[in-house]
Amino acid sequence: MNLTPEHEDLRQSITRFIEAEINPHVEEWEDAGIFPARELFSRMATLGLLGITKPVAYGGQGLDYSYGAILDETTARIHCGGIPMAIGVQTSMATPALARFGSPELCTEFLAPSIAGQKVACIGVSELGGGSDVAALRTTARSDGDDYVINGHKMWVTNGTQADWMCLLANTSDGAAHHNKSLMCVPLKNEDGTRPNGVVVDKKLKKLGMRSSDTALLRFEDVRIPKRFRIGEEGRGFSYQMQQFEEERLHIALNAAQSCRLAIAETLEYTRERKVFGHPVLNNQAVRFRLVELQTEVEALHCLAWRAVDLHVNGGDAAMLAMMAKLKAGRLVREVNDTCLQYFGGTGFMEETRISRRYRDGRLVSIGGGADEVMMTAIAKLLIGRSTHSDR
């Protein structure tokens, strides 16, 4: 995909913001296990970074997803994985369906303040016992006059303790699993900061990595919302969420590819200086060749991800390419971080080193947004379907 000077200007603007406003605080936020989402998002909003692809009518810039992809890629320059993930939830995971299918009133109430950094968003799909099997979710939103009454729980909710609202997927009927679900905006905080009746943050979860991002288990007990908070048509939620996953998976792949590039660059720098038996580690042919192999794989992932972005921007069906890129990203980020940590030696095993954090944070890429095995199952279905169709 041909990027313009405007794309590069955006990349430079994001990079400057990261270096000035985020990276100086990462160590503090990692230690605290949380970052000030509303404060940071408010500062990002002043640069228009939370609404790059969103409609101008609600405060966005109205640009195509290739500009959003620049944000997804460049946030890998943040010195941890948790904050890029949290930003991605706000821009690429919890709001695309709302922007595309939400009513003007709903977008004014939830999308506009999210673009302005006044409200923190989260996504509610995964549940205990089933994260990637979206069709099997059990949370219900029962019809009661002009309202829905929600009961259930959502697990592994990024931004979960700080979020003001959730883009929630729930069963709104007893029909077929792919046609009985609806997406809806569920307020998690009142104007005074208290919780609406029935909304319970059960606990903030402790994680292997992504430590600066707050992740929570949320419970809903007879939570009542007006039906006007539903995104689009009733029963179309599964379809809307699958479309929303497309940008989520592109975010993951783009961010992971850039993270791998940075890990390799940091390893090259370190192995030039680190000496073993009197010579730099990088002088070993085995080390050089291995890093060359990995860099080649990273460039291939980068090309695959941007091919998917190009298809997505031009109105094509990028679902399979997005899943392939996400699958490859999960496998490759593990391989790159493991190899690079090995070349750092004992220093790489220390918790405070950047490669150690990459190793911990990167493990989630093969799990979140659809586990590797789920990606392969879904890709196989698409491949078989396309092959069968082409043979006719």
PDB file of C-alpha atoms in Angstrom, residues 14-167:
ATOM      1  CA  ILE A  14       2.355   9.925  17.306  1.00  0.00           C
ATOM      2  CA  THR A  15       6.026   9.122  17.932  1.00  0.00           C
ATOM      3  CA  ARG A  16       6.669  12.541  19.446  1.00  0.00           C
ATOM      4  CA  PHE A  17       3.638  12.170  21.694  1.00  0.00           C
ATOM      5  CA  ILE A  18       4.782   8.748  22.878  1.00  0.00           C
ATOM      6  CA  GLU A  19       8.276   9.958  23.685  1.00  0.00           C
ATOM      7  CA  ALA A  20       7.039  13.031  25.545  1.00  0.00           C
ATOM      8  CA  GLU A  21       3.825  11.890  27.217  1.00  0.00           C
ATOM      9  CA  ILE A  22       3.942   8.093  27.654  1.00  0.00           C
ATOM     10  CA  ASN A  23       7.391   6.517  27.795  1.00  0.00           C
ATOM     11  CA  PRO A  24       8.653   8.687  30.684  1.00  0.00           C
ATOM     12  CA  HIS A  25       5.829   7.236  32.835  1.00  0.00           C
ATOM     13  CA  VAL A  26       5.791   3.589  31.730  1.00  0.00           C
ATOM     14  CA  GLU A  27       7.905   2.244  34.596  1.00  0.00           C
ATOM     15  CA  GLU A  28       5.662   3.935  37.155  1.00  0.00           C
ATOM     16  CA  TRP A  29       2.487   2.618  35.495  1.00  0.00           C
ATOM     17  CA  GLU A  30       3.905  -0.899  35.147  1.00  0.00           C
ATOM     18  CA  ASP A  31       4.719  -0.960  38.852  1.00  0.00           C
ATOM     19  CA  ALA A  32       1.267   0.372  39.732  1.00  0.00           C
ATOM     20  CA  GLY A  33      -0.483  -2.172  37.515  1.00  0.00           C
ATOM     21  CA  ILE A  34      -2.598   0.572  35.949  1.00  0.00           C
ATOM     22  CA  PHE A  35      -2.250   3.788  33.954  1.00  0.00           C
ATOM     23  CA  PRO A  36      -4.484   6.887  34.110  1.00  0.00           C
ATOM     24  CA  ALA A  37      -6.587   6.091  31.055  1.00  0.00           C
ATOM     25  CA  ARG A  38      -8.878   9.096  31.036  1.00  0.00           C
ATOM     26  CA  GLU A  39      -6.011  11.520  31.617  1.00  0.00           C
ATOM     27  CA  LEU A  40      -3.888   9.985  28.856  1.00  0.00           C
ATOM     28  CA  PHE A  41      -6.799   9.616  26.443  1.00  0.00           C
ATOM     29  CA  SER A  42      -7.752  13.242  27.002  1.00  0.00           C
ATOM     30  CA  ARG A  43      -4.254  14.313  25.940  1.00  0.00           C
ATOM     31  CA  MET A  44      -4.372  12.017  22.913  1.00  0.00           C
ATOM     32  CA  ALA A  45      -7.728  13.494  21.944  1.00  0.00           C
ATOM     33  CA  THR A  46      -6.242  16.983  21.682  1.00  0.00           C
ATOM     34  CA  LEU A  47      -4.184  15.630  18.754  1.00  0.00           C
ATOM     35  CA  GLY A  48      -7.173  13.851  17.244  1.00  0.00           C
ATOM     36  CA  LEU A  49      -5.628  10.423  17.836  1.00  0.00           C
ATOM     37  CA  LEU A  50      -8.734   8.716  19.241  1.00  0.00           C
ATOM     38  CA  GLY A  51     -10.960   9.498  16.278  1.00  0.00           C
ATOM     39  CA  ILE A  52      -8.680   9.138  13.269  1.00  0.00           C
ATOM     40  CA  THR A  53     -11.110   6.882  11.385  1.00  0.00           C
ATOM     41  CA  LYS A  54     -14.321   8.055  13.055  1.00  0.00           C
ATOM     42  CA  PRO A  55     -16.982  10.330  11.516  1.00  0.00           C
ATOM     43  CA  VAL A  56     -16.362  14.057  11.577  1.00  0.00           C
ATOM     44  CA  ALA A  57     -19.899  14.544  12.908  1.00  0.00           C
ATOM     45  CA  TYR A  58     -18.818  13.084  16.266  1.00  0.00           C
ATOM     46  CA  GLY A  59     -15.425  14.758  16.506  1.00  0.00           C
ATOM     47  CA  GLY A  60     -13.408  12.307  14.404  1.00  0.00           C
ATOM     48  CA  GLN A  61     -11.113  13.017  11.467  1.00  0.00           C
ATOM     49  CA  GLY A  62     -13.061  10.894   8.988  1.00  0.00           C
ATOM     50  CA  LEU A  63      -9.946   9.284   7.509  1.00  0.00           C
ATOM     51  CA  ASP A  64      -9.754   5.747   6.153  1.00  0.00           C
ATOM     52  CA  TYR A  65      -8.328   2.856   8.161  1.00  0.00           C
ATOM     53  CA  SER A  66      -4.859   3.174   6.615  1.00  0.00           C
ATOM     54  CA  TYR A  67      -4.380   6.162   8.952  1.00  0.00           C
ATOM     55  CA  GLY A  68      -5.730   4.151  11.874  1.00  0.00           C
ATOM     56  CA  ALA A  69      -3.216   1.462  10.953  1.00  0.00           C
ATOM     57  CA  ILE A  70      -0.420   3.997  11.400  1.00  0.00           C
ATOM     58  CA  LEU A  71      -1.601   4.534  14.987  1.00  0.00           C
ATOM     59  CA  ASP A  72      -1.876   0.774  15.581  1.00  0.00           C
ATOM     60  CA  GLU A  73       1.656   0.245  14.285  1.00  0.00           C
ATOM     61  CA  THR A  74       3.342   3.218  15.919  1.00  0.00           C
ATOM     62  CA  THR A  75       2.074   2.597  19.445  1.00  0.00           C
ATOM     63  CA  ALA A  76       4.466  -0.370  19.486  1.00  0.00           C
ATOM     64  CA  ARG A  77       7.088   2.278  20.305  1.00  0.00           C
ATOM     65  CA  ILE A  78       5.583   2.520  23.776  1.00  0.00           C
ATOM     66  CA  HIS A  79       7.898   0.691  26.191  1.00  0.00           C
ATOM     67  CA  CYS A  80       5.274  -1.873  27.208  1.00  0.00           C
ATOM     68  CA  GLY A  81       2.412  -3.828  25.658  1.00  0.00           C
ATOM     69  CA  GLY A  82      -0.389  -2.907  28.034  1.00  0.00           C
ATOM     70  CA  ILE A  83      -0.885   0.719  27.022  1.00  0.00           C
ATOM     71  CA  PRO A  84      -0.918   0.073  23.246  1.00  0.00           C
ATOM     72  CA  MET A  85      -3.527  -2.620  23.900  1.00  0.00           C
ATOM     73  CA  ALA A  86      -5.651  -0.243  25.979  1.00  0.00           C
ATOM     74  CA  ILE A  87      -5.448   2.426  23.283  1.00  0.00           C
ATOM     75  CA  GLY A  88      -6.404  -0.187  20.694  1.00  0.00           C
ATOM     76  CA  VAL A  89      -9.503  -1.079  22.692  1.00  0.00           C
ATOM     77  CA  GLN A  90     -10.574   2.571  22.648  1.00  0.00           C
ATOM     78  CA  THR A  91      -9.977   3.043  18.915  1.00  0.00           C
ATOM     79  CA  SER A  92     -10.093  -0.340  17.147  1.00  0.00           C
ATOM     80  CA  MET A  93     -12.012  -2.793  19.321  1.00  0.00           C
ATOM     81  CA  ALA A  94     -14.868  -1.178  21.263  1.00  0.00           C
ATOM     82  CA  THR A  95     -15.929   1.618  18.892  1.00  0.00           C
ATOM     83  CA  PRO A  96     -15.839   0.516  15.201  1.00  0.00           C
ATOM     84  CA  ALA A  97     -19.281  -1.136  15.276  1.00  0.00           C
ATOM     85  CA  LEU A  98     -20.782   1.826  17.106  1.00  0.00           C
ATOM     86  CA  ALA A  99     -19.375   4.233  14.514  1.00  0.00           C
ATOM     87  CA  ARG A 100     -20.647   2.067  11.649  1.00  0.00           C
ATOM     88  CA  PHE A 101     -24.046   0.905  12.875  1.00  0.00           C
ATOM     89  CA  GLY A 102     -24.997   3.085  15.848  1.00  0.00           C
ATOM     90  CA  SER A 103     -27.803   5.605  15.653  1.00  0.00           C
ATOM     91  CA  PRO A 104     -26.880   9.325  15.632  1.00  0.00           C
ATOM     92  CA  GLU A 105     -28.244   9.641  19.166  1.00  0.00           C
ATOM     93  CA  LEU A 106     -26.205   6.660  20.378  1.00  0.00           C
ATOM     94  CA  CYS A 107     -23.025   7.939  18.723  1.00  0.00           C
ATOM     95  CA  THR A 108     -23.546  11.352  20.284  1.00  0.00           C
ATOM     96  CA  GLU A 109     -23.929   9.776  23.716  1.00  0.00           C
ATOM     97  CA  PHE A 110     -21.085   7.241  23.618  1.00  0.00           C
ATOM     98  CA  LEU A 111     -18.849   7.672  20.562  1.00  0.00           C
ATOM     99  CA  ALA A 112     -18.335  11.436  20.682  1.00  0.00           C
ATOM    100  CA  PRO A 113     -17.099  11.509  24.305  1.00  0.00           C
ATOM    101  CA  SER A 114     -14.861   8.480  23.604  1.00  0.00           C
ATOM    102  CA  ILE A 115     -13.246  10.328  20.699  1.00  0.00           C
ATOM    103  CA  ALA A 116     -12.855  13.382  22.948  1.00  0.00           C
ATOM    104  CA  GLY A 117     -11.164  11.312  25.667  1.00  0.00           C
ATOM    105  CA  GLN A 118     -13.975  12.095  28.094  1.00  0.00           C
ATOM    106  CA  LYS A 119     -15.136   8.474  28.354  1.00  0.00           C
ATOM    107  CA  VAL A 120     -13.067   5.291  28.505  1.00  0.00           C
ATOM    108  CA  ALA A 121     -14.472   2.366  26.536  1.00  0.00           C
ATOM    109  CA  CYS A 122     -14.082  -1.384  26.933  1.00  0.00           C
ATOM    110  CA  ILE A 123     -15.280  -4.445  25.028  1.00  0.00           C
ATOM    111  CA  GLY A 124     -17.363  -7.211  26.627  1.00  0.00           C
ATOM    112  CA  VAL A 125     -17.285 -10.456  24.636  1.00  0.00           C
ATOM    113  CA  SER A 126     -15.180 -13.066  26.482  1.00  0.00           C
ATOM    114  CA  GLU A 127     -16.611 -14.938  29.453  1.00  0.00           C
ATOM    115  CA  LEU A 128     -15.359 -17.420  32.040  1.00  0.00           C
ATOM    116  CA  GLY A 129     -14.851 -20.778  30.371  1.00  0.00           C
ATOM    117  CA  GLY A 130     -15.039 -19.379  26.863  1.00  0.00           C
ATOM    118  CA  GLY A 131     -13.128 -16.507  25.338  1.00  0.00           C
ATOM    119  CA  SER A 132     -12.707 -17.305  21.677  1.00  0.00           C
ATOM    120  CA  ASP A 133     -15.982 -19.225  21.205  1.00  0.00           C
ATOM    121  CA  VAL A 134     -18.169 -16.171  20.721  1.00  0.00           C
ATOM    122  CA  ALA A 135     -21.249 -18.160  19.712  1.00  0.00           C
ATOM    123  CA  ALA A 136     -21.263 -19.922  23.102  1.00  0.00           C
ATOM    124  CA  LEU A 137     -21.470 -16.829  25.313  1.00  0.00           C
ATOM    125  CA  ARG A 138     -24.155 -16.933  28.015  1.00  0.00           C
ATOM    126  CA  THR A 139     -24.756 -13.322  29.041  1.00  0.00           C
ATOM    127  CA  THR A 140     -28.392 -12.406  28.377  1.00  0.00           C
ATOM    128  CA  ALA A 141     -30.206  -9.149  27.709  1.00  0.00           C
ATOM    129  CA  ARG A 142     -33.888  -9.924  28.266  1.00  0.00           C
ATOM    130  CA  SER A 143     -36.494  -7.686  26.684  1.00  0.00           C
ATOM    131  CA  ASP A 144     -38.705  -5.858  29.181  1.00  0.00           C
ATOM    132  CA  GLY A 145     -40.837  -3.223  27.497  1.00  0.00           C
ATOM    133  CA  ASP A 146     -38.552  -0.470  26.235  1.00  0.00           C
ATOM    134  CA  ASP A 147     -35.583  -1.848  28.194  1.00  0.00           C
ATOM    135  CA  TYR A 148     -33.128  -4.721  28.243  1.00  0.00           C
ATOM    136  CA  VAL A 149     -32.308  -6.407  31.539  1.00  0.00           C
ATOM    137  CA  ILE A 150     -28.758  -7.790  31.474  1.00  0.00           C
ATOM    138  CA  ASN A 151     -27.475 -10.745  33.483  1.00  0.00           C
ATOM    139  CA  GLY A 152     -24.117 -12.445  33.167  1.00  0.00           C
ATOM    140  CA  HIS A 153     -20.425 -11.642  33.329  1.00  0.00           C
ATOM    141  CA  LYS A 154     -17.537 -10.585  31.118  1.00  0.00           C
ATOM    142  CA  MET A 155     -13.975 -11.746  31.675  1.00  0.00           C
ATOM    143  CA  TRP A 156     -10.543 -10.337  30.722  1.00  0.00           C
ATOM    144  CA  VAL A 157     -11.993  -6.868  30.187  1.00  0.00           C
ATOM    145  CA  THR A 158      -9.214  -4.452  29.207  1.00  0.00           C
ATOM    146  CA  ASN A 159      -9.737  -1.014  30.799  1.00  0.00           C
ATOM    147  CA  GLY A 160     -12.292  -2.819  32.960  1.00  0.00           C
ATOM    148  CA  THR A 161     -11.798  -0.975  36.246  1.00  0.00           C
ATOM    149  CA  GLN A 162     -11.647   2.472  34.625  1.00  0.00           C
ATOM    150  CA  ALA A 163     -14.115   2.176  31.749  1.00  0.00           C
ATOM    151  CA  ASP A 164     -17.170   4.414  31.609  1.00  0.00           C
ATOM    152  CA  TRP A 165     -19.038   2.162  29.196  1.00  0.00           C
ATOM    153  CA  MET A 166     -18.846  -1.256  27.577  1.00  0.00           C
ATOM    154  CA  CYS A 167     -19.605  -2.419  24.063  1.00  0.00           C
TER     155      CYS A 167
END
